[in-house]
PDB file of C-alpha atoms in Angstrom:
ATOM      1  CA  MET A  17     -93.732  30.347 -12.755  1.00  0.00           C
ATOM      2  CA  SER A  18     -94.987  29.453  -9.245  1.00  0.00           C
ATOM      3  CA  LEU A  19     -92.667  29.297  -6.243  1.00  0.00           C
ATOM      4  CA  LYS A  20     -93.097  25.489  -6.079  1.00  0.00           C
ATOM      5  CA  GLN A  21     -92.172  25.051  -9.783  1.00  0.00           C
ATOM      6  CA  HIS A  22     -89.173  27.365  -9.342  1.00  0.00           C
ATOM      7  CA  ARG A  23     -87.909  25.276  -6.446  1.00  0.00           C
ATOM      8  CA  ARG A  24     -88.296  22.041  -8.453  1.00  0.00           C
ATOM      9  CA  THR A  25     -86.405  23.540 -11.427  1.00  0.00           C
ATOM     10  CA  SER A  26     -83.632  24.824  -9.171  1.00  0.00           C
ATOM     11  CA  ALA A  27     -83.350  21.407  -7.517  1.00  0.00           C
ATOM     12  CA  ARG A  28     -83.032  19.677 -10.892  1.00  0.00           C
ATOM     13  CA  ARG A  29     -80.299  22.110 -11.960  1.00  0.00           C
ATOM     14  CA  SER A  30     -78.464  21.619  -8.679  1.00  0.00           C
ATOM     15  CA  GLY A  31     -78.723  17.853  -9.100  1.00  0.00           C
ATOM     16  CA  ARG A  32     -77.324  18.013 -12.626  1.00  0.00           C
ATOM     17  CA  ARG A  33     -74.450  20.212 -11.474  1.00  0.00           C
ATOM     18  CA  ALA A  34     -73.696  17.845  -8.610  1.00  0.00           C
ATOM     19  CA  SER A  35     -73.704  14.759 -10.849  1.00  0.00           C
ATOM     20  CA  GLN A  36     -71.483  16.508 -13.387  1.00  0.00           C
ATOM     21  CA  ALA A  37     -69.039  17.417 -10.614  1.00  0.00           C
ATOM     22  CA  VAL A  38     -68.978  13.775  -9.455  1.00  0.00           C
ATOM     23  CA  ARG A  39     -68.243  12.584 -12.993  1.00  0.00           C
ATOM     24  CA  ARG A  40     -65.461  15.148 -13.364  1.00  0.00           C
ATOM     25  CA  ASN A  41     -63.912  14.141 -10.080  1.00  0.00           C
ATOM     26  CA  SER A  42     -64.096  10.455 -10.912  1.00  0.00           C
ATOM     27  CA  ARG A  43     -62.374  11.085 -14.232  1.00  0.00           C
ATOM     28  CA  GLN A  44     -59.653  13.055 -12.513  1.00  0.00           C
ATOM     29  CA  GLN A  45     -59.154  10.403  -9.833  1.00  0.00           C
ATOM     30  CA  ARG A  46     -59.143   7.436 -12.240  1.00  0.00           C
ATOM     31  CA  PRO A  47     -55.509   6.435 -12.743  1.00  0.00           C
ATOM     32  CA  ALA A  48     -54.291   6.691 -16.333  1.00  0.00           C
ATOM     33  CA  GLU A  49     -53.053   3.502 -17.957  1.00  0.00           C
ATOM     34  CA  ALA A  50     -49.282   3.657 -17.825  1.00  0.00           C
ATOM     35  CA  ILE A  51     -47.563   3.250 -21.189  1.00  0.00           C
ATOM     36  CA  PRO A  52     -43.895   2.315 -20.873  1.00  0.00           C
ATOM     37  CA  VAL A  53     -41.344   4.663 -22.378  1.00  0.00           C
ATOM     38  CA  VAL A  54     -38.651   2.013 -22.782  1.00  0.00           C
ATOM     39  CA  ASN A  55     -38.565  -1.478 -24.226  1.00  0.00           C
ATOM     40  CA  HIS A  56     -39.593  -4.276 -21.913  1.00  0.00           C
ATOM     41  CA  PRO A  57     -36.691  -6.597 -20.972  1.00  0.00           C
ATOM     42  CA  GLU A  58     -38.819  -9.681 -21.731  1.00  0.00           C
ATOM     43  CA  PRO A  59     -41.146  -8.553 -24.545  1.00  0.00           C
ATOM     44  CA  TYR A  60     -44.235 -10.459 -25.570  1.00  0.00           C
ATOM     45  CA  VAL A  61     -44.792  -8.202 -28.605  1.00  0.00           C
ATOM     46  CA  SER A  62     -42.099  -6.831 -30.905  1.00  0.00           C
ATOM     47  CA  VAL A  63     -43.215  -3.881 -33.033  1.00  0.00           C
ATOM     48  CA  ILE A  64     -41.041  -3.527 -36.134  1.00  0.00           C
ATOM     49  CA  ILE A  65     -40.940  -0.133 -37.850  1.00  0.00           C
ATOM     50  CA  PRO A  66     -38.797   0.507 -40.949  1.00  0.00           C
ATOM     51  CA  ALA A  67     -38.183   4.226 -41.391  1.00  0.00           C
ATOM     52  CA  MET A  68     -36.399   6.514 -43.811  1.00  0.00           C
ATOM     53  CA  ASN A  69     -36.496  10.284 -43.247  1.00  0.00           C
ATOM     54  CA  GLU A  70     -39.526  10.073 -40.963  1.00  0.00           C
ATOM     55  CA  ALA A  71     -38.527  12.655 -38.335  1.00  0.00           C
ATOM     56  CA  GLY A  72     -41.943  14.278 -38.619  1.00  0.00           C
ATOM     57  CA  THR A  73     -43.919  11.149 -37.714  1.00  0.00           C
ATOM     58  CA  ILE A  74     -41.660   8.629 -35.972  1.00  0.00           C
ATOM     59  CA  ALA A  75     -42.359   9.851 -32.408  1.00  0.00           C
ATOM     60  CA  ALA A  76     -46.132   9.494 -32.888  1.00  0.00           C
ATOM     61  CA  VAL A  77     -45.698   6.108 -34.592  1.00  0.00           C
ATOM     62  CA  ILE A  78     -43.653   4.808 -31.661  1.00  0.00           C
ATOM     63  CA  ALA A  79     -46.140   6.229 -29.143  1.00  0.00           C
ATOM     64  CA  GLY A  80     -48.948   4.284 -30.830  1.00  0.00           C
ATOM     65  CA  ALA A  81     -46.851   1.128 -30.954  1.00  0.00           C
ATOM     66  CA  ARG A  82     -46.037   1.290 -27.253  1.00  0.00           C
ATOM     67  CA  GLY A  83     -49.703   0.967 -26.320  1.00  0.00           C
ATOM     68  CA  VAL A  84     -50.311  -2.430 -27.913  1.00  0.00           C
ATOM     69  CA  HIS A  85     -49.158  -4.488 -24.917  1.00  0.00           C
ATOM     70  CA  PRO A  86     -47.542  -3.880 -21.497  1.00  0.00           C
ATOM     71  CA  ARG A  87     -44.640  -6.169 -22.479  1.00  0.00           C
ATOM     72  CA  CYS A  88     -43.609  -4.489 -25.697  1.00  0.00           C
ATOM     73  CA  GLU A  89     -40.407  -3.697 -27.522  1.00  0.00           C
ATOM     74  CA  VAL A  90     -40.200  -1.250 -30.406  1.00  0.00           C
ATOM     75  CA  ILE A  91     -37.543  -1.810 -33.053  1.00  0.00           C
ATOM     76  CA  VAL A  92     -36.935   0.977 -35.582  1.00  0.00           C
ATOM     77  CA  ILE A  93     -34.829   0.194 -38.643  1.00  0.00           C
ATOM     78  CA  VAL A  94     -33.542   3.555 -39.840  1.00  0.00           C
ATOM     79  CA  ASN A  95     -32.065   3.256 -43.308  1.00  0.00           C
ATOM     80  CA  GLY A  96     -30.891   5.854 -45.800  1.00  0.00           C
ATOM     81  CA  SER A  97     -32.026   8.742 -43.607  1.00  0.00           C
ATOM     82  CA  ALA A  98     -30.622  12.238 -43.906  1.00  0.00           C
ATOM     83  CA  ASP A  99     -32.635  13.638 -40.985  1.00  0.00           C
ATOM     84  CA  ASN A 100     -32.744  12.907 -37.226  1.00  0.00           C
ATOM     85  CA  THR A 101     -35.180   9.988 -37.343  1.00  0.00           C
ATOM     86  CA  ALA A 102     -32.713   7.767 -35.452  1.00  0.00           C
ATOM     87  CA  GLU A 103     -32.115  10.308 -32.681  1.00  0.00           C
ATOM     88  CA  ILE A 104     -35.853  10.808 -32.111  1.00  0.00           C
ATOM     89  CA  ALA A 105     -36.461   7.042 -32.017  1.00  0.00           C
ATOM     90  CA  GLN A 106     -33.680   6.616 -29.470  1.00  0.00           C
ATOM     91  CA  ARG A 107     -35.148   9.371 -27.282  1.00  0.00           C
ATOM     92  CA  MET A 108     -38.464   7.495 -27.437  1.00  0.00           C
ATOM     93  CA  GLY A 109     -36.773   4.434 -25.945  1.00  0.00           C
ATOM     94  CA  ALA A 110     -36.833   2.290 -29.089  1.00  0.00           C
ATOM     95  CA  LYS A 111     -34.139  -0.125 -30.159  1.00  0.00           C
ATOM     96  CA  VAL A 112     -32.673   1.557 -33.227  1.00  0.00           C
ATOM     97  CA  ILE A 113     -30.828  -0.287 -35.977  1.00  0.00           C
ATOM     98  CA  THR A 114     -29.189   2.152 -38.367  1.00  0.00           C
ATOM     99  CA  PHE A 115     -27.949   1.756 -41.929  1.00  0.00           C
ATOM    100  CA  PRO A 116     -26.470   4.736 -43.790  1.00  0.00           C
ATOM    101  CA  GLN A 117     -27.816   3.544 -47.147  1.00  0.00           C
ATOM    102  CA  PRO A 118     -31.391   2.589 -48.135  1.00  0.00           C
ATOM    103  CA  LEU A 119     -31.949  -1.142 -47.654  1.00  0.00           C
ATOM    104  CA  GLY A 120     -34.556  -1.523 -50.360  1.00  0.00           C
ATOM    105  CA  HIS A 121     -38.296  -1.966 -50.149  1.00  0.00           C
ATOM    106  CA  ASP A 122     -39.391  -4.069 -47.114  1.00  0.00           C
ATOM    107  CA  VAL A 123     -35.859  -5.271 -46.294  1.00  0.00           C
ATOM    108  CA  GLY A 124     -36.250  -3.500 -42.950  1.00  0.00           C
ATOM    109  CA  ARG A 125     -38.918  -6.044 -42.034  1.00  0.00           C
ATOM    110  CA  SER A 126     -36.399  -8.881 -42.312  1.00  0.00           C
ATOM    111  CA  VAL A 127     -33.810  -6.973 -40.291  1.00  0.00           C
ATOM    112  CA  GLY A 128     -36.322  -6.145 -37.565  1.00  0.00           C
ATOM    113  CA  ALA A 129     -37.669  -9.697 -37.404  1.00  0.00           C
ATOM    114  CA  GLU A 130     -34.142 -11.042 -36.978  1.00  0.00           C
ATOM    115  CA  ALA A 131     -33.624  -8.715 -33.999  1.00  0.00           C
ATOM    116  CA  ALA A 132     -37.042  -9.312 -32.412  1.00  0.00           C
ATOM    117  CA  SER A 133     -37.449 -11.165 -29.112  1.00  0.00           C
ATOM    118  CA  GLY A 134     -41.248 -11.235 -28.791  1.00  0.00           C
ATOM    119  CA  GLU A 135     -43.666 -14.091 -29.322  1.00  0.00           C
ATOM    120  CA  ILE A 136     -45.703 -11.830 -31.604  1.00  0.00           C
ATOM    121  CA  LEU A 137     -44.203  -9.623 -34.301  1.00  0.00           C
ATOM    122  CA  LEU A 138     -46.247  -6.606 -35.355  1.00  0.00           C
ATOM    123  CA  PHE A 139     -45.199  -4.740 -38.503  1.00  0.00           C
ATOM    124  CA  THR A 140     -46.021  -1.137 -39.343  1.00  0.00           C
ATOM    125  CA  ASP A 141     -44.270   1.776 -41.125  1.00  0.00           C
ATOM    126  CA  GLY A 142     -42.519   4.901 -39.932  1.00  0.00           C
ATOM    127  CA  ASP A 143     -44.721   7.227 -41.985  1.00  0.00           C
ATOM    128  CA  MET A 144     -48.093   5.872 -40.752  1.00  0.00           C
ATOM    129  CA  VAL A 145     -49.363   7.220 -37.443  1.00  0.00           C
ATOM    130  CA  ILE A 146     -51.763   4.507 -36.258  1.00  0.00           C
ATOM    131  CA  PRO A 147     -53.294   4.626 -32.746  1.00  0.00           C
ATOM    132  CA  ALA A 148     -52.688   1.713 -30.404  1.00  0.00           C
ATOM    133  CA  ALA A 149     -56.403   0.837 -30.481  1.00  0.00           C
ATOM    134  CA  GLU A 150     -56.102   0.163 -34.224  1.00  0.00           C
ATOM    135  CA  LEU A 151     -53.006  -1.996 -33.745  1.00  0.00           C
ATOM    136  CA  ARG A 152     -54.157  -4.159 -30.841  1.00  0.00           C
ATOM    137  CA  PRO A 153     -56.579  -6.352 -32.864  1.00  0.00           C
ATOM    138  CA  PHE A 154     -53.615  -7.805 -34.781  1.00  0.00           C
ATOM    139  CA  VAL A 155     -51.806  -8.670 -31.562  1.00  0.00           C
ATOM    140  CA  GLU A 156     -54.981 -10.100 -30.042  1.00  0.00           C
ATOM    141  CA  ALA A 157     -55.633 -12.267 -33.109  1.00  0.00           C
ATOM    142  CA  VAL A 158     -52.184 -13.862 -32.965  1.00  0.00           C
ATOM    143  CA  SER A 159     -52.441 -14.222 -29.200  1.00  0.00           C
ATOM    144  CA  GLY A 160     -55.743 -16.032 -29.820  1.00  0.00           C
ATOM    145  CA  GLY A 161     -54.244 -18.590 -32.199  1.00  0.00           C
ATOM    146  CA  ALA A 162     -53.722 -17.002 -35.614  1.00  0.00           C
ATOM    147  CA  ASP A 163     -50.266 -17.323 -37.175  1.00  0.00           C
ATOM    148  CA  VAL A 164     -50.712 -14.458 -39.618  1.00  0.00           C
ATOM    149  CA  ALA A 165     -53.086 -11.566 -38.852  1.00  0.00           C
ATOM    150  CA  LEU A 166     -53.753  -9.418 -41.923  1.00  0.00           C
ATOM    151  CA  ASN A 167     -55.062  -5.926 -42.451  1.00  0.00           C
ATOM    152  CA  ASP A 168     -58.627  -6.331 -43.726  1.00  0.00           C
ATOM    153  CA  TYR A 169     -57.909  -3.863 -46.513  1.00  0.00           C
ATOM    154  CA  SER A 170     -58.081  -4.780 -50.190  1.00  0.00           C
ATOM    155  CA  GLY A 171     -57.364  -1.408 -51.709  1.00  0.00           C
ATOM    156  CA  PRO A 172     -59.686   0.341 -54.195  1.00  0.00           C
ATOM    157  CA  VAL A 173     -61.669  -2.307 -56.073  1.00  0.00           C
ATOM    158  CA  ARG A 174     -64.423  -0.310 -57.777  1.00  0.00           C
ATOM    159  CA  SER A 175     -62.300   1.330 -60.444  1.00  0.00           C
ATOM    160  CA  ARG A 176     -63.154   0.505 -64.031  1.00  0.00           C
ATOM    161  CA  ILE A 177     -59.510  -0.454 -64.535  1.00  0.00           C
ATOM    162  CA  PRO A 178     -58.150  -1.937 -61.277  1.00  0.00           C
ATOM    163  CA  HIS A 179     -54.717  -0.983 -60.027  1.00  0.00           C
ATOM    164  CA  PRO A 180     -52.172  -3.671 -61.034  1.00  0.00           C
ATOM    165  CA  VAL A 181     -51.095  -4.286 -57.415  1.00  0.00           C
ATOM    166  CA  VAL A 182     -54.703  -4.670 -56.242  1.00  0.00           C
ATOM    167  CA  LEU A 183     -55.422  -7.040 -59.128  1.00  0.00           C
ATOM    168  CA  SER A 184     -52.318  -9.108 -58.408  1.00  0.00           C
ATOM    169  CA  LYS A 185     -53.290  -9.564 -54.742  1.00  0.00           C
ATOM    170  CA  HIS A 186     -56.799 -10.742 -55.633  1.00  0.00           C
ATOM    171  CA  THR A 187     -55.407 -13.076 -58.294  1.00  0.00           C
ATOM    172  CA  LEU A 188     -52.863 -14.611 -55.922  1.00  0.00           C
ATOM    173  CA  ASN A 189     -55.546 -15.345 -53.325  1.00  0.00           C
ATOM    174  CA  LEU A 190     -57.742 -16.977 -55.957  1.00  0.00           C
ATOM    175  CA  MET A 191     -54.864 -19.180 -57.102  1.00  0.00           C
ATOM    176  CA  LEU A 192     -54.027 -20.077 -53.491  1.00  0.00           C
ATOM    177  CA  GLY A 193     -57.596 -21.252 -52.970  1.00  0.00           C
ATOM    178  CA  ARG A 194     -58.321 -18.436 -50.496  1.00  0.00           C
ATOM    179  CA  PRO A 195     -60.848 -16.209 -52.307  1.00  0.00           C
ATOM    180  CA  ASP A 196     -62.215 -15.351 -48.852  1.00  0.00           C
ATOM    181  CA  LEU A 197     -59.092 -13.247 -48.318  1.00  0.00           C
ATOM    182  CA  GLN A 198     -59.926 -11.083 -51.363  1.00  0.00           C
ATOM    183  CA  GLY A 199     -57.043  -8.594 -51.760  1.00  0.00           C
ATOM    184  CA  TYR A 200     -55.567  -8.985 -48.289  1.00  0.00           C
ATOM    185  CA  SER A 201     -51.888  -9.807 -48.009  1.00  0.00           C
ATOM    186  CA  LEU A 202     -48.665  -9.142 -46.148  1.00  0.00           C
ATOM    187  CA  THR A 203     -47.995  -6.320 -48.583  1.00  0.00           C
ATOM    188  CA  ALA A 204     -50.173  -4.013 -46.474  1.00  0.00           C
ATOM    189  CA  VAL A 205     -49.343  -2.992 -42.916  1.00  0.00           C
ATOM    190  CA  PRO A 206     -50.219  -3.267 -40.144  1.00  0.00           C
ATOM    191  CA  HIS A 207     -50.030  -7.018 -39.828  1.00  0.00           C
ATOM    192  CA  ALA A 208     -48.699  -9.456 -37.265  1.00  0.00           C
ATOM    193  CA  ILE A 209     -47.182 -12.926 -37.256  1.00  0.00           C
ATOM    194  CA  SER A 210     -46.508 -15.499 -34.569  1.00  0.00           C
ATOM    195  CA  ARG A 211     -43.107 -16.747 -33.478  1.00  0.00           C
ATOM    196  CA  LYS A 212     -44.156 -20.082 -34.996  1.00  0.00           C
ATOM    197  CA  ALA A 213     -44.693 -18.389 -38.380  1.00  0.00           C
ATOM    198  CA  LEU A 214     -41.321 -16.666 -38.162  1.00  0.00           C
ATOM    199  CA  SER A 215     -39.590 -19.967 -37.364  1.00  0.00           C
ATOM    200  CA  LEU A 216     -41.267 -21.682 -40.316  1.00  0.00           C
ATOM    201  CA  LEU A 217     -40.863 -18.916 -42.872  1.00  0.00           C
ATOM    202  CA  GLY A 218     -37.537 -17.451 -41.762  1.00  0.00           C
ATOM    203  CA  SER A 219     -36.818 -13.739 -41.543  1.00  0.00           C
ATOM    204  CA  ALA A 220     -35.253 -13.333 -44.999  1.00  0.00           C
ATOM    205  CA  ILE A 221     -38.476 -14.028 -46.925  1.00  0.00           C
ATOM    206  CA  LEU A 222     -40.321 -11.231 -45.080  1.00  0.00           C
ATOM    207  CA  SER A 223     -38.594  -8.690 -47.320  1.00  0.00           C
ATOM    208  CA  ARG A 224     -40.722 -10.128 -50.165  1.00  0.00           C
ATOM    209  CA  PRO A 225     -44.208 -10.015 -48.612  1.00  0.00           C
ATOM    210  CA  PRO A 226     -46.190 -11.747 -51.413  1.00  0.00           C
ATOM    211  CA  LEU A 227     -43.737 -14.642 -51.347  1.00  0.00           C
ATOM    212  CA  ALA A 228     -43.896 -14.902 -47.546  1.00  0.00           C
ATOM    213  CA  TYR A 229     -47.686 -14.727 -47.702  1.00  0.00           C
ATOM    214  CA  ALA A 230     -48.002 -17.493 -50.302  1.00  0.00           C
ATOM    215  CA  ARG A 231     -45.592 -19.661 -48.341  1.00  0.00           C
ATOM    216  CA  ALA A 232     -47.645 -19.158 -45.160  1.00  0.00           C
ATOM    217  CA  VAL A 233     -50.835 -20.305 -46.905  1.00  0.00           C
ATOM    218  CA  LEU A 234     -49.157 -23.224 -48.684  1.00  0.00           C
ATOM    219  CA  ASP A 235     -47.535 -24.437 -45.456  1.00  0.00           C
ATOM    220  CA  GLY A 236     -50.849 -24.499 -43.649  1.00  0.00           C
ATOM    221  CA  LEU A 237     -50.377 -21.606 -41.247  1.00  0.00           C
ATOM    222  CA  LYS A 238     -53.522 -20.029 -39.829  1.00  0.00           C
ATOM    223  CA  VAL A 239     -53.978 -16.889 -41.934  1.00  0.00           C
ATOM    224  CA  ARG A 240     -56.798 -14.493 -41.049  1.00  0.00           C
ATOM    225  CA  ALA A 241     -57.905 -10.982 -41.945  1.00  0.00           C
ATOM    226  CA  VAL A 242     -58.739  -9.418 -38.583  1.00  0.00           C
ATOM    227  CA  HIS A 243     -59.142  -5.647 -38.740  1.00  0.00           C
ATOM    228  CA  LYS A 244     -59.326  -2.887 -41.324  1.00  0.00           C
ATOM    229  CA  VAL A 245     -56.942   0.061 -41.237  1.00  0.00           C
ATOM    230  CA  GLN A 246     -57.373   2.395 -44.201  1.00  0.00           C
ATOM    231  CA  VAL A 247     -53.699   2.677 -45.053  1.00  0.00           C
ATOM    232  CA  GLY A 248     -54.425   3.728 -48.613  1.00  0.00           C
ATOM    233  CA  LYS A 249     -55.256   7.199 -47.324  1.00  0.00           C
ATOM    234  CA  MET A 250     -52.002   7.302 -45.338  1.00  0.00           C
ATOM    235  CA  ASN A 251     -49.617   6.343 -48.123  1.00  0.00           C
ATOM    236  CA  ALA A 252     -47.586   9.229 -49.451  1.00  0.00           C
ATOM    237  CA  VAL A 253     -47.872   9.906 -53.174  1.00  0.00           C
ATOM    238  CA  ARG A 254     -44.706   8.591 -54.814  1.00  0.00           C
ATOM    239  CA  ARG A 255     -42.956  10.411 -57.615  1.00  0.00           C
ATOM    240  CA  LYS A 256     -42.689   8.319 -60.735  1.00  0.00           C
ATOM    241  CA  ASP A 257     -39.403   7.878 -62.565  1.00  0.00           C
ATOM    242  CA  GLY A 258     -40.069   8.820 -66.193  1.00  0.00           C
ATOM    243  CA  GLY A 259     -43.662   7.583 -65.941  1.00  0.00           C
ATOM    244  CA  ARG A 260     -42.567   4.351 -64.249  1.00  0.00           C
ATOM    245  CA  ASP A 261     -43.375   3.365 -60.678  1.00  0.00           C
ATOM    246  CA  PRO A 262     -40.343   1.351 -59.506  1.00  0.00           C
ATOM    247  CA  LEU A 263     -42.076   0.240 -56.290  1.00  0.00           C
ATOM    248  CA  GLN A 264     -45.066  -1.085 -58.214  1.00  0.00           C
ATOM    249  CA  GLU A 265     -42.718  -3.075 -60.416  1.00  0.00           C
ATOM    250  CA  VAL A 266     -41.028  -4.604 -57.346  1.00  0.00           C
ATOM    251  CA  ILE A 267     -44.379  -5.629 -55.834  1.00  0.00           C
ATOM    252  CA  LEU A 268     -45.625  -7.126 -59.095  1.00  0.00           C
ATOM    253  CA  SER A 269     -42.355  -9.034 -59.520  1.00  0.00           C
ATOM    254  CA  ASP A 270     -42.744 -10.459 -56.011  1.00  0.00           C
ATOM    255  CA  HIS A 271     -46.282 -11.600 -56.844  1.00  0.00           C
ATOM    256  CA  LEU A 272     -45.000 -13.367 -59.933  1.00  0.00           C
ATOM    257  CA  ALA A 273     -42.393 -15.101 -57.762  1.00  0.00           C
ATOM    258  CA  ALA A 274     -45.179 -16.176 -55.409  1.00  0.00           C
ATOM    259  CA  VAL A 275     -47.160 -17.621 -58.347  1.00  0.00           C
ATOM    260  CA  ALA A 276     -44.039 -19.453 -59.549  1.00  0.00           C
ATOM    261  CA  MET A 277     -43.628 -21.021 -56.097  1.00  0.00           C
ATOM    262  CA  LEU A 278     -47.297 -22.005 -56.088  1.00  0.00           C
ATOM    263  CA  LEU A 279     -46.971 -23.717 -59.482  1.00  0.00           C
ATOM    264  CA  GLU A 280     -43.827 -25.510 -58.352  1.00  0.00           C
ATOM    265  CA  ARG A 281     -45.628 -26.800 -55.265  1.00  0.00           C
ATOM    266  CA  ARG A 282     -48.990 -27.715 -56.799  1.00  0.00           C
ATOM    267  CA  GLY A 283     -48.201 -28.351 -60.433  1.00  0.00           C
ATOM    268  CA  GLU A 284     -48.756 -26.394 -63.605  1.00  0.00           C
ATOM    269  CA  ARG A 285     -52.503 -26.060 -62.925  1.00  0.00           C
ATOM    270  CA  ALA A 286     -51.861 -24.821 -59.378  1.00  0.00           C
ATOM    271  CA  GLY A 287     -53.756 -27.801 -57.990  1.00  0.00           C
ATOM    272  CA  TYR A 288     -56.948 -27.132 -59.967  1.00  0.00           C
ATOM    273  CA  ASP A 289     -58.506 -29.809 -62.177  1.00  0.00           C
ATOM    274  CA  ASP A 290     -59.461 -29.308 -65.815  1.00  0.00           C
ATOM    275  CA  ALA A 291     -62.937 -28.036 -64.883  1.00  0.00           C
ATOM    276  CA  GLY A 292     -64.620 -30.772 -66.888  1.00  0.00           C
ATOM    277  CA  ARG A 293     -63.372 -29.632 -70.267  1.00  0.00           C
ATOM    278  CA  ARG A 294     -63.187 -32.368 -72.922  1.00  0.00           C
ATOM    279  CA  ARG A 295     -59.871 -31.740 -74.595  1.00  0.00           C
ATOM    280  CA  GLU A 296     -60.310 -34.776 -76.866  1.00  0.00           C
ATOM    281  CA  MET A 297     -62.943 -32.772 -78.768  1.00  0.00           C
ATOM    282  CA  VAL A 298     -60.324 -30.243 -79.822  1.00  0.00           C
ATOM    283  CA  ARG A 299     -58.762 -30.922 -83.212  1.00  0.00           C
TER     284      ARG A 299
END
């Protein structure tokens, strides 16, 4: 290599090192976005987190929730816990509502909604560590005009025999006249609702998500699927009781209640006509 080429190569290396040093310095000098460690006194977003024996995950769940909005409150409904979930949540600055006994599936959502002060209510679970970046789209959708912002997650749909819960969600959306929503529903977290939706639906019905969902559609609320979070991979495998899945039975029962409400509202054909069939030809 000639002396001139050597000097050019050395100059390029020096330039690269200098630019890298500038980038490092700029990163170090850039102020980090401050995430509050306590609930805001006038929250715009209320994050509601039911939890039972979630000491291993609750701190990370709360940390993710805190990043969704500068004016945020985190409400943790600790029920039936035998560990220190409540103590950890309190140390993280959350509002903690404690019940010594299990409340039942999704009842914590109703309790949290009743205690919430925000204009937007965001629901997640104490066993699902979801980064703030994955939660913000639900808040942004409601802030932009949606009343119900759903997780764009339908569950596994390519199985030869579909899971009964997945099938029930698709069926309910078809009957509601919202096939565009596929298998999306309030059954899956994360999701968010507006204060308007809470006022219309009431907090009690949120403990039966399919019923609350059907009511939201029937009452003309703006329901949208906004962002996909693959919660199926996060769900813990549940032990079955003698081959039965009690939680599955609860969810299916709630879907049947939603269908019953739909039929009561729209008639025995759920608002659909007879599809052109000529019943007089039947003898």
